[in-house]
Tab-separated table of C-alpha atoms and ligand atoms in Angstrom:
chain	number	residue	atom	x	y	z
A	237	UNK	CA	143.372	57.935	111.334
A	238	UNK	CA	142.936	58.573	114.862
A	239	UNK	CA	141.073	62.096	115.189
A	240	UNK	CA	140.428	64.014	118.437
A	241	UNK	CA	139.426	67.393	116.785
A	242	UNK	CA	136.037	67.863	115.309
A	243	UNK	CA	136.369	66.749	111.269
A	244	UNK	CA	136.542	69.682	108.905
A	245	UNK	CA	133.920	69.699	106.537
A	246	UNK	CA	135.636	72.327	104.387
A	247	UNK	CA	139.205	73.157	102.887
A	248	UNK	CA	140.221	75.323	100.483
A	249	UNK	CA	142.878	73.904	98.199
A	250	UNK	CA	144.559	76.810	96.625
A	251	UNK	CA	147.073	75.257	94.127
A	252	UNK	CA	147.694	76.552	90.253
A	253	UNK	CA	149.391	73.405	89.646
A	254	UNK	CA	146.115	70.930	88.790
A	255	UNK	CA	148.279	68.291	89.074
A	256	UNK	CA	149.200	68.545	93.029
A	257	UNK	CA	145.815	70.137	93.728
A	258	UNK	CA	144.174	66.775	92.254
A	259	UNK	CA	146.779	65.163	94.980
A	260	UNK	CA	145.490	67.225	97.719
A	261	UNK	CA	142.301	66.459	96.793
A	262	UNK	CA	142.352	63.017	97.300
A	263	UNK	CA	144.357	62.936	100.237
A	264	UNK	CA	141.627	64.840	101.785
A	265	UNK	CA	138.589	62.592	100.826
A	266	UNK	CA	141.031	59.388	101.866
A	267	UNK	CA	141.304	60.910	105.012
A	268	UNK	CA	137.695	61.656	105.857
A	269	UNK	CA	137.774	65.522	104.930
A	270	UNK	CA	135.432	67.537	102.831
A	271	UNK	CA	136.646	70.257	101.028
A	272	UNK	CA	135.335	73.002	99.583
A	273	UNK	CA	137.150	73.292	96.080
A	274	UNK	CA	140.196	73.923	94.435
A	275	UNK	CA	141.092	77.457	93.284
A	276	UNK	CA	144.229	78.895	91.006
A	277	UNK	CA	144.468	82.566	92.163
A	278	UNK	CA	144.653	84.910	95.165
A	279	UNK	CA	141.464	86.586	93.444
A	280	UNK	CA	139.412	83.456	93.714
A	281	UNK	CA	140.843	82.677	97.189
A	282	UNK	CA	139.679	85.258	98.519
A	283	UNK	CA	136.736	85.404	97.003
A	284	UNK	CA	136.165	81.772	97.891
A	285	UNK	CA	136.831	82.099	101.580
A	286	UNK	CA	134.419	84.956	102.151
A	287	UNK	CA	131.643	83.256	100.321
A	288	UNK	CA	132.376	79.204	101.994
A	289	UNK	CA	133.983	80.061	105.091
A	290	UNK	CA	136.277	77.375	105.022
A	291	UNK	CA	137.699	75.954	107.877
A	292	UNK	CA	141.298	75.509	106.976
A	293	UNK	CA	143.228	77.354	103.604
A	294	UNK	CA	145.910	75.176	101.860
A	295	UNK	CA	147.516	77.576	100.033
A	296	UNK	CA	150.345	77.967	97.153
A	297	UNK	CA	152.739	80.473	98.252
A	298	UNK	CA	153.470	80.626	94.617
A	299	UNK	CA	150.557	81.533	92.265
A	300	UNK	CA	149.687	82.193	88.883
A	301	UNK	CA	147.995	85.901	88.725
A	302	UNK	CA	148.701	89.357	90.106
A	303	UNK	CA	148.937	88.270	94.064
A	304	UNK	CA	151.397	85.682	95.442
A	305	UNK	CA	149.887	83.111	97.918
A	306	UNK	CA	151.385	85.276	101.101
A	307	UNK	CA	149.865	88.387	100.263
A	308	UNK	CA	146.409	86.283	99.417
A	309	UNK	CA	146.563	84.572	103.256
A	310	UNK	CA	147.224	88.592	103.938
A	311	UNK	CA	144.280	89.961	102.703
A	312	UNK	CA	141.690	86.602	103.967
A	313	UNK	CA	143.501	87.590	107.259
A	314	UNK	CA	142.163	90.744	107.408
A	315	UNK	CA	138.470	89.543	106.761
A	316	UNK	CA	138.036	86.050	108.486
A	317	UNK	CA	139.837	84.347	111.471
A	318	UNK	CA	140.894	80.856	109.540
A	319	UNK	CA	143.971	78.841	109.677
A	320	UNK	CA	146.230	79.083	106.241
A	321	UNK	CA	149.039	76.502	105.771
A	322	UNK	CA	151.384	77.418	102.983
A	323	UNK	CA	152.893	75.210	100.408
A	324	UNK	CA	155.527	75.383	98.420
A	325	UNK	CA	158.963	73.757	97.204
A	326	UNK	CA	161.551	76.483	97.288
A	327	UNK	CA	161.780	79.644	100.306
A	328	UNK	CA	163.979	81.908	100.386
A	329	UNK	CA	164.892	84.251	103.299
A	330	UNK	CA	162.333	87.202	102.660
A	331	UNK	CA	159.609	85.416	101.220
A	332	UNK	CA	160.028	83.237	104.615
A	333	UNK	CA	159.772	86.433	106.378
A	334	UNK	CA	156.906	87.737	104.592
A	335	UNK	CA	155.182	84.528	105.497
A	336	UNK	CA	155.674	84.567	108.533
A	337	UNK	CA	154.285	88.074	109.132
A	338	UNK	CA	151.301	86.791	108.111
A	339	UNK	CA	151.294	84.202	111.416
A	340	UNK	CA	150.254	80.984	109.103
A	341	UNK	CA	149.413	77.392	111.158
A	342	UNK	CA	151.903	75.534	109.813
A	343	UNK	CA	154.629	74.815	106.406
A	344	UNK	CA	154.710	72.037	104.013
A	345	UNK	CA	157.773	71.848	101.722
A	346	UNK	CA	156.982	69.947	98.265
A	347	UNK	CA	157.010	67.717	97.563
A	348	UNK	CA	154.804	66.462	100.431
A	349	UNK	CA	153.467	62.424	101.294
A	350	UNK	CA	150.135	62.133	102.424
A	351	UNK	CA	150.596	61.439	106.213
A	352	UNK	CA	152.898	64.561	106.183
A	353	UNK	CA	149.568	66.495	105.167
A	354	UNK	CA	147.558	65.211	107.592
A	355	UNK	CA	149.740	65.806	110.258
A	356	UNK	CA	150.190	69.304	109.567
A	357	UNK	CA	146.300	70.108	108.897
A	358	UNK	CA	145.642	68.530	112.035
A	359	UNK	CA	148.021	70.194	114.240
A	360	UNK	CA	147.021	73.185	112.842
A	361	UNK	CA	143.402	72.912	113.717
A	362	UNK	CA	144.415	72.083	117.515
A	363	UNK	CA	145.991	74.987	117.588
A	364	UNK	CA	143.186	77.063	116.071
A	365	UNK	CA	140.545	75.264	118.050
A	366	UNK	CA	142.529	76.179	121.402
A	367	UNK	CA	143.746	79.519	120.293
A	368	UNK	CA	139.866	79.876	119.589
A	369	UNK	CA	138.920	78.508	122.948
A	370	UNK	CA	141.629	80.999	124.591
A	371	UNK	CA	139.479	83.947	122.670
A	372	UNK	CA	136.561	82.948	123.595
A	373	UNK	CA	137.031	83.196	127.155
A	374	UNK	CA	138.665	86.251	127.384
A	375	UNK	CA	135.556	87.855	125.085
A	376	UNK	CA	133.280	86.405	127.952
A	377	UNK	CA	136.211	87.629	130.800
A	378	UNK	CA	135.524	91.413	128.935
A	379	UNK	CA	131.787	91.021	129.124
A	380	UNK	CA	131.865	89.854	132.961
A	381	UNK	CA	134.060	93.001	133.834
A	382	UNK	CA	132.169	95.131	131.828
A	383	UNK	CA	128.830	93.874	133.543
A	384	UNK	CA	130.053	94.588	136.803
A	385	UNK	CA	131.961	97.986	136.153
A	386	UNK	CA	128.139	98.892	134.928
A	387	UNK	CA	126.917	96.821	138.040
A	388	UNK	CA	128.859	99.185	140.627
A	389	UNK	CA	128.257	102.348	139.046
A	390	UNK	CA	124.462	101.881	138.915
A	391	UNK	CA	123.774	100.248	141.964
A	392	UNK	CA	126.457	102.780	144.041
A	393	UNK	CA	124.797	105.606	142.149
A	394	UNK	CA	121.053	104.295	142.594
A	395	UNK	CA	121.788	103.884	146.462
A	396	UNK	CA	123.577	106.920	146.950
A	397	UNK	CA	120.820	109.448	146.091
A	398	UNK	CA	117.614	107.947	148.046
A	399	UNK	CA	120.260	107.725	151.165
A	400	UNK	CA	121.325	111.321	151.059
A	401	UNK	CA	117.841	112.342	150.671
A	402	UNK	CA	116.676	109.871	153.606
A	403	UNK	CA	119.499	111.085	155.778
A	404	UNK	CA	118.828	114.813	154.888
A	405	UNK	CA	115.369	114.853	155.099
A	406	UNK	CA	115.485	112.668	158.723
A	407	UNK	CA	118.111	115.297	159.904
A	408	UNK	CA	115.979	118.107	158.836
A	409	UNK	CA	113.027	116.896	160.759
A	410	UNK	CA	115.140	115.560	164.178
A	411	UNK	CA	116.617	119.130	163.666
A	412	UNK	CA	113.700	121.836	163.878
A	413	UNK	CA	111.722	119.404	166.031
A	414	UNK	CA	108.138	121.042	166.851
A	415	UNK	CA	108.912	124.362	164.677
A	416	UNK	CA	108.185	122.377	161.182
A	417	UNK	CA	105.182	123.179	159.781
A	418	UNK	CA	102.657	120.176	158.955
A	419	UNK	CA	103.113	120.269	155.190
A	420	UNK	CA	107.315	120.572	155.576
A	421	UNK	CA	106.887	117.670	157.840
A	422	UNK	CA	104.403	115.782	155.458
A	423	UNK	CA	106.938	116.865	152.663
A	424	UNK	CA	109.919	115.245	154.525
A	425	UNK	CA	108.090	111.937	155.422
A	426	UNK	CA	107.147	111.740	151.482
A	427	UNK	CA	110.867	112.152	150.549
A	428	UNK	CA	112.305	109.420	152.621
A	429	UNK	CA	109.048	107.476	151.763
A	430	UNK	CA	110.274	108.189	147.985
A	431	UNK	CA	113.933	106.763	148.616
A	432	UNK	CA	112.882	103.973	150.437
A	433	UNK	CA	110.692	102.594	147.315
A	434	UNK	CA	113.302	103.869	145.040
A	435	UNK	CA	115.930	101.251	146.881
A	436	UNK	CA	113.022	98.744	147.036
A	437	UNK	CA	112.510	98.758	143.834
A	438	UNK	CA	116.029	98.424	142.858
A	439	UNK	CA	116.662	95.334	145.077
A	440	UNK	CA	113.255	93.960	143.336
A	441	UNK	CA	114.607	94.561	139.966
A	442	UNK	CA	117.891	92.893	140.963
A	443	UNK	CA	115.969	89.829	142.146
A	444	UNK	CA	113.946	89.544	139.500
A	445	UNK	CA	117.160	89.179	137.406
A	446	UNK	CA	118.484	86.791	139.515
A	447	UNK	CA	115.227	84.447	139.112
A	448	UNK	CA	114.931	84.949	135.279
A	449	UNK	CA	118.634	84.106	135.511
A	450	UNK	CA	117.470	80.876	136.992
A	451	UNK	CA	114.778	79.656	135.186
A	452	UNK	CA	112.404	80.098	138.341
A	453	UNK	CA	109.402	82.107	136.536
A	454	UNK	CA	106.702	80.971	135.203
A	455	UNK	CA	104.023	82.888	132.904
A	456	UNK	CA	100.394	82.436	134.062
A	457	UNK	CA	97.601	83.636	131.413
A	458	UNK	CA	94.263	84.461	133.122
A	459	UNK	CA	91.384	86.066	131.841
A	460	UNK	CA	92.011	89.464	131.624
A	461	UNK	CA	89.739	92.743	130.903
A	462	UNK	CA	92.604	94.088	129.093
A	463	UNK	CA	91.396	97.514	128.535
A	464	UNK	CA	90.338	98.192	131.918
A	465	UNK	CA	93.925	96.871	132.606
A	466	UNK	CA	95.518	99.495	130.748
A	467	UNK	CA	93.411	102.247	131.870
A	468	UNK	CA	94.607	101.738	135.790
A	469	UNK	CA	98.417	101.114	134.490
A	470	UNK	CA	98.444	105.052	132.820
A	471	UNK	CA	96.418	106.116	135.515
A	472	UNK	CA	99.032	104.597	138.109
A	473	UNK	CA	101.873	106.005	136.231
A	474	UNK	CA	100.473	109.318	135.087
A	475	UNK	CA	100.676	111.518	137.714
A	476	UNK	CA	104.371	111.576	138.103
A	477	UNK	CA	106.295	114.068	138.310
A	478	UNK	CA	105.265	115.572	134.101
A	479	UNK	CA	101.433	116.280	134.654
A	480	UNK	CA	102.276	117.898	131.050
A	481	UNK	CA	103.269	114.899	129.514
A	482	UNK	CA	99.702	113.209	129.171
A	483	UNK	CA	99.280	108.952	127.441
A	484	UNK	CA	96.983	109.065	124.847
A	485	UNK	CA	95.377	105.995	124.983
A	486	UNK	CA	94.007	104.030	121.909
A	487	UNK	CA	92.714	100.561	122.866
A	488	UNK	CA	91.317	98.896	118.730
A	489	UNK	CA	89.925	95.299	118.765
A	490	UNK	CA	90.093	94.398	115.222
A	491	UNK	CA	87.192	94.069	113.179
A	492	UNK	CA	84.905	91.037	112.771
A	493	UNK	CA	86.633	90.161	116.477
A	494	UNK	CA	83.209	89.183	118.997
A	495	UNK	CA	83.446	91.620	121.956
A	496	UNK	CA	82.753	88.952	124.491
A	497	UNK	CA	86.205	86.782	123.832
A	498	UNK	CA	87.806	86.444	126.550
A	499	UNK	CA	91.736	87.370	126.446
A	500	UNK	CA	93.949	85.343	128.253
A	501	UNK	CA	97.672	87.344	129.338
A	502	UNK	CA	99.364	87.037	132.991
A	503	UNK	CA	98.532	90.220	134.583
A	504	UNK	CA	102.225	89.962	136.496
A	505	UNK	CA	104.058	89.974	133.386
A	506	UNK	CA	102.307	92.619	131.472
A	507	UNK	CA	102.250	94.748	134.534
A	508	UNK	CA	105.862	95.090	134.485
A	509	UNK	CA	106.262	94.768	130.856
A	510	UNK	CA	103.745	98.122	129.976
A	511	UNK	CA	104.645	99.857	133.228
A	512	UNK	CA	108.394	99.811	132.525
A	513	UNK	CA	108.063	100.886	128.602
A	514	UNK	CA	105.206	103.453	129.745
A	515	UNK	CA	107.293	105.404	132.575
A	516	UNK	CA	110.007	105.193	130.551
A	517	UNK	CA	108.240	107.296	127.558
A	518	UNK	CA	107.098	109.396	130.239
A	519	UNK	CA	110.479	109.708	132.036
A	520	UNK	CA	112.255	110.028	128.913
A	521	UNK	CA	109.707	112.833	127.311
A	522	UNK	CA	110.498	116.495	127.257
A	523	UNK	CA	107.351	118.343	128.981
A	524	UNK	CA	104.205	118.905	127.036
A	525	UNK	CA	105.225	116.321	124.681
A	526	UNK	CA	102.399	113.602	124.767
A	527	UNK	CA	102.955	109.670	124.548
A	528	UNK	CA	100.771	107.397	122.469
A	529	UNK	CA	100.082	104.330	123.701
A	530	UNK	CA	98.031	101.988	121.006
A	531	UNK	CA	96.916	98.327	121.971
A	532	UNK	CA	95.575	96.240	119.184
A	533	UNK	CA	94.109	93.446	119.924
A	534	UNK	CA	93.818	90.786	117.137
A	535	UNK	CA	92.612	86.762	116.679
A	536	UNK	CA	96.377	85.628	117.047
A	537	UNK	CA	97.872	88.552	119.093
A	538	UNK	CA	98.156	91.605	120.616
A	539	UNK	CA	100.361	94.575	119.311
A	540	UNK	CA	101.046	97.031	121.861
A	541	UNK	CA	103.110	100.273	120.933
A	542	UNK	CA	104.173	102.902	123.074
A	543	UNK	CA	105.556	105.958	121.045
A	544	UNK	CA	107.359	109.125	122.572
A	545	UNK	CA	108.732	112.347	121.415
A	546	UNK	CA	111.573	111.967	123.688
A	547	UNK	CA	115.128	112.557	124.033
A	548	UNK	CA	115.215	109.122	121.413
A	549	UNK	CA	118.548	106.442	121.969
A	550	UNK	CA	121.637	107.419	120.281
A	551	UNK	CA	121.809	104.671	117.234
A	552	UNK	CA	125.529	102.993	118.678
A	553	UNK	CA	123.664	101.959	122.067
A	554	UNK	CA	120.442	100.195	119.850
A	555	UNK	CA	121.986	97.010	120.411
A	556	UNK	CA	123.038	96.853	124.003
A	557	UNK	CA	119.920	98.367	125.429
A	558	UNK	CA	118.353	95.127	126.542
A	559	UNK	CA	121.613	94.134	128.257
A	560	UNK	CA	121.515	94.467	132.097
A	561	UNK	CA	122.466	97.795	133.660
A	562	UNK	CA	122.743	99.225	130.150
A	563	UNK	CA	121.979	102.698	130.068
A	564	UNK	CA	122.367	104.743	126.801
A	565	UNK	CA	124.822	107.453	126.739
A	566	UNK	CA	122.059	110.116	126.914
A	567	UNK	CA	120.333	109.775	129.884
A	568	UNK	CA	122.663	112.448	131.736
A	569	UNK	CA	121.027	113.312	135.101
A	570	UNK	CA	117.578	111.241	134.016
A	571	UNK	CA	117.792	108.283	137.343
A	572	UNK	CA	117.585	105.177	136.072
A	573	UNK	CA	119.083	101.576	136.662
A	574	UNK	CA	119.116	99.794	133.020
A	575	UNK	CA	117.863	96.829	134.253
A	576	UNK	CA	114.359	97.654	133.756
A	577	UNK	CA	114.146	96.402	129.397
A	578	UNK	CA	116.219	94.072	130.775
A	579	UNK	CA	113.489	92.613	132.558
A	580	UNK	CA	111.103	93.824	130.344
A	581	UNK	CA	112.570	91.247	127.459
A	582	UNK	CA	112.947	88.247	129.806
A	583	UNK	CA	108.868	88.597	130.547
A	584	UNK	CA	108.098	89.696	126.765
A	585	UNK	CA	109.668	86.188	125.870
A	586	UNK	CA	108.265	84.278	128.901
A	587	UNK	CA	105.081	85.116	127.659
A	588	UNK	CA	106.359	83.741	123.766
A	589	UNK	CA	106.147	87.491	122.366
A	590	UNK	CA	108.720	89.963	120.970
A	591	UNK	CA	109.822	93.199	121.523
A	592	UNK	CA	111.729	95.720	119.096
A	593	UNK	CA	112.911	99.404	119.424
A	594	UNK	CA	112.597	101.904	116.767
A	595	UNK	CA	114.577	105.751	117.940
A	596	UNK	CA	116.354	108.524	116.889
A	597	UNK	CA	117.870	110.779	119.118
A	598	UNK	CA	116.228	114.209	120.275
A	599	UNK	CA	113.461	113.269	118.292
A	600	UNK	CA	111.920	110.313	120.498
A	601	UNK	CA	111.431	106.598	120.491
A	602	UNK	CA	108.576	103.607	119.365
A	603	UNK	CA	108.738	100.405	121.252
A	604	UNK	CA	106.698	97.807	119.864
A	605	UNK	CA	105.653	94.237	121.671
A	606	UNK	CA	103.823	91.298	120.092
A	607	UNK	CA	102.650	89.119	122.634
A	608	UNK	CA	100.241	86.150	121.681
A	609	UNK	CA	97.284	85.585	123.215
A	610	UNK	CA	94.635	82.553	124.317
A	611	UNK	CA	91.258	84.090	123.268
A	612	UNK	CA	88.356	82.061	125.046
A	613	UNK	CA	85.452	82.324	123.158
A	614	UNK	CA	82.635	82.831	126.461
A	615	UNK	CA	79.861	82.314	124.022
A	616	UNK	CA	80.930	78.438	122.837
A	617	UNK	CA	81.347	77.748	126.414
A	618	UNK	CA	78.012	78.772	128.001
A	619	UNK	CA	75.778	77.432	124.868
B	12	LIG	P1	116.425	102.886	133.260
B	12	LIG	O1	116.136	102.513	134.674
B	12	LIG	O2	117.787	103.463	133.085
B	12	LIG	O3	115.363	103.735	132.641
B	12	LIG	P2	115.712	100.701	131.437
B	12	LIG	O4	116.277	99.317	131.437
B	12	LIG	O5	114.248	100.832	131.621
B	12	LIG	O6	116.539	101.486	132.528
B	12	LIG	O7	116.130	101.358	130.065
B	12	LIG	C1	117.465	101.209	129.615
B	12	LIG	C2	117.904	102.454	128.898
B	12	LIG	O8	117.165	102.595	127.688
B	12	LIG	C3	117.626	103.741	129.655
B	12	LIG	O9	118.634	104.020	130.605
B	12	LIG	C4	117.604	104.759	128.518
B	12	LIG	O10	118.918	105.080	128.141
B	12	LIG	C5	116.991	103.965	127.354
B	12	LIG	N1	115.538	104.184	127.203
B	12	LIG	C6	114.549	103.350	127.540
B	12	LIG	N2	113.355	103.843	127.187
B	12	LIG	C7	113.605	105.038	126.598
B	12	LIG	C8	112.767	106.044	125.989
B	12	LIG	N3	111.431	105.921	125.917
B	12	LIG	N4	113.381	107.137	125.468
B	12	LIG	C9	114.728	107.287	125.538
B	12	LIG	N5	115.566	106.361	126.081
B	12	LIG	C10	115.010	105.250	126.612
């Protein structure tokens, strides 16, 4: 047999009659199939085809039990996307109809010769493999749109706001010329200072995706004083805008760990990774609500968790909130881009580590990394 689709290790014969299943059977294995088994009810088909996953049904329109073979292929539609091809020796008009209702991949009339079998099974896989094929790209065409519906909105949005404030703060100042006071002045300058990071950092961000995108970054562990490291990170990010909302820092080298190893992490990578999840906490926090930030520092790894008692991440966006641009549907007039966890992934797995999320909303949010780390041991290397 010449075959230009991909062999099917599994069909489901679904025949009462032993007899022709036996048939089928053997066709199949002549022919270079597997199958899965042979079964004499709807019950067990169904049962059978959520447990194998088959790739193709053969099935009975006629059956033995308390479902006919039509409303079986029915019910397996309604759970799993396979091909069903019924069988039988007699159809009349309606039971024609009903089978057809139930879009099936193809019709053999007993009784049936071998090559008519194969025929059938494999035109019927050529036409789920394209069908399949057709799905496929229009789930990524949906994705695509989707990414840049969310691409417009945030970048439009994110350039909008530090332009307005650029162009009213610069028209404010060319406006009242000399009769500004110092500190207005000094306030002005600050605010289109403000924007003009805002959009720099935006433009970074989108860069950065573009290089992760193409394989161009590298991860670089150097020796690294890592508690120092975090100190300067909160102290960088702390005095934004919530002076209320203070990181509580706990830095814990496990037990029975020397104090003069020597951890190895790239500075780049963690710098983005701990300042993104730490301003977000921050950002995200109501006032006077503190964030924890814990670092553990074990032989293996290093557990970082940053905990807040936030506005938390409604449980339907959980999934998507890695994805580019994704913002969850909470955020209201909070700024933000989406692409920042985004990014923050990309370098958590550059560096071999992993990330997870744990949130309820209005009550606040835990995100946890696990990166590993190259411990030098200073001592072995100066004795
Ligand atoms: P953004 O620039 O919007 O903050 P991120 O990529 O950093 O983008 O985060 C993606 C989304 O995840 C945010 O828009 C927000 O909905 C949600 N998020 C991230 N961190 C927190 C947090 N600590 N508390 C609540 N929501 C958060």
């Amino acid at each position: 047999m010449t075959n230009s689709t991909k062999i099917p290790s599994k069909i489901l014969i679904v025949e009462d009659e032993n007899v022709v299943a036996l048939y089928i059977k053997a066709s199949l294995l002549e022919a270079g199939y597997g199958f899965v088994a042979i079964v004499g009810s709807g019950e067990e088909a169904i049962e059978s085809t959520a447990i194998y996953q088959p790739d193709l049904v053969l099935m009975d329109i006629r059956l033995g039990g308390s479902i006919d073979g039509i409303e079986t292929a029915r019910q397996i539609g309604e759970q799993s996307n396979v091909p069903i091809i019924f069988l039988t020796a007699h159809i009349d008009r309606d039971t024609l109809n009903r089978a057809k209702a139930t879009d099936p991949f193809g019709y053999l009339v007993k009784p049936f010769d071998n090559q008519n079998l194969i025929i059938t099974i494999e035109i019927a896989l050529a036409r789920f493999n394209a069908e399949e094929a057709i799905r496929e790209s229009l789930r990524q065409q949906k994705i695509f749109n989707e990414l840049r519906s969310r691409f417009v909105a945030v970048i439009s949005h994110e350039l909008r706001n530090p332009l307005s404030s650029i162009l009213f703060s610069s028209e404010l100042l060319q406006r009242c010329g000399d009769s500004v006071s110092p500190d207005r002045r000094d306030l002005y300058f600050q605010r289109i200072h403000g924007a003009v990071q805002r959009m720099n950092q935006l433009l970074n961000d989108v860069l950065i995706i573009g290089e992760t995108e193409a394989g161009k970054l590298e991860c670089n562990p150097m020796p690294l004083n890592l508690e120092l490291f975090c100190q300067e990170l909160i102290f960088e990010i702390q005095p934004e805008k919530k002076p209320n909302c203070v990181i509580n820092f706990i830095y814990d080298l496990t037990a029975g760990l020397p104090v003069d190893f020597e951890i190895r992490l790239d500075r780049k990578l963690l710098t983005h990774i701990l300042g993104n999840i730490l301003s977000n906490a921050v950002k995200y926090s109501l006032n006077s609500r503190n964030v924890r930030f814990t670092v553990q520092v074990m032989a293996q790894e290093i557990y970082f968790e940053v905990e807040d008692h936030g506005i938390g991440i409604p449980e339907a966006d959980l999934p998507s909130l890695f994805n580019d641009f994704y913002r969850a549907s909470n955020v209201k007039a909070i700024s933000g881009t989406g692409l920042g966890l985004s990014i923050v992934k990309q370098y958590v797995e550059l560096h071999g580590g992993t990330i997870v999320v744990q949130s309820i909303e209005n009550y606040g949010s835990t995100f946890k990394v696990v990166l590993p780390i190259t411990v030098e041991n200073i001592s072995s290397h100066t004795s």
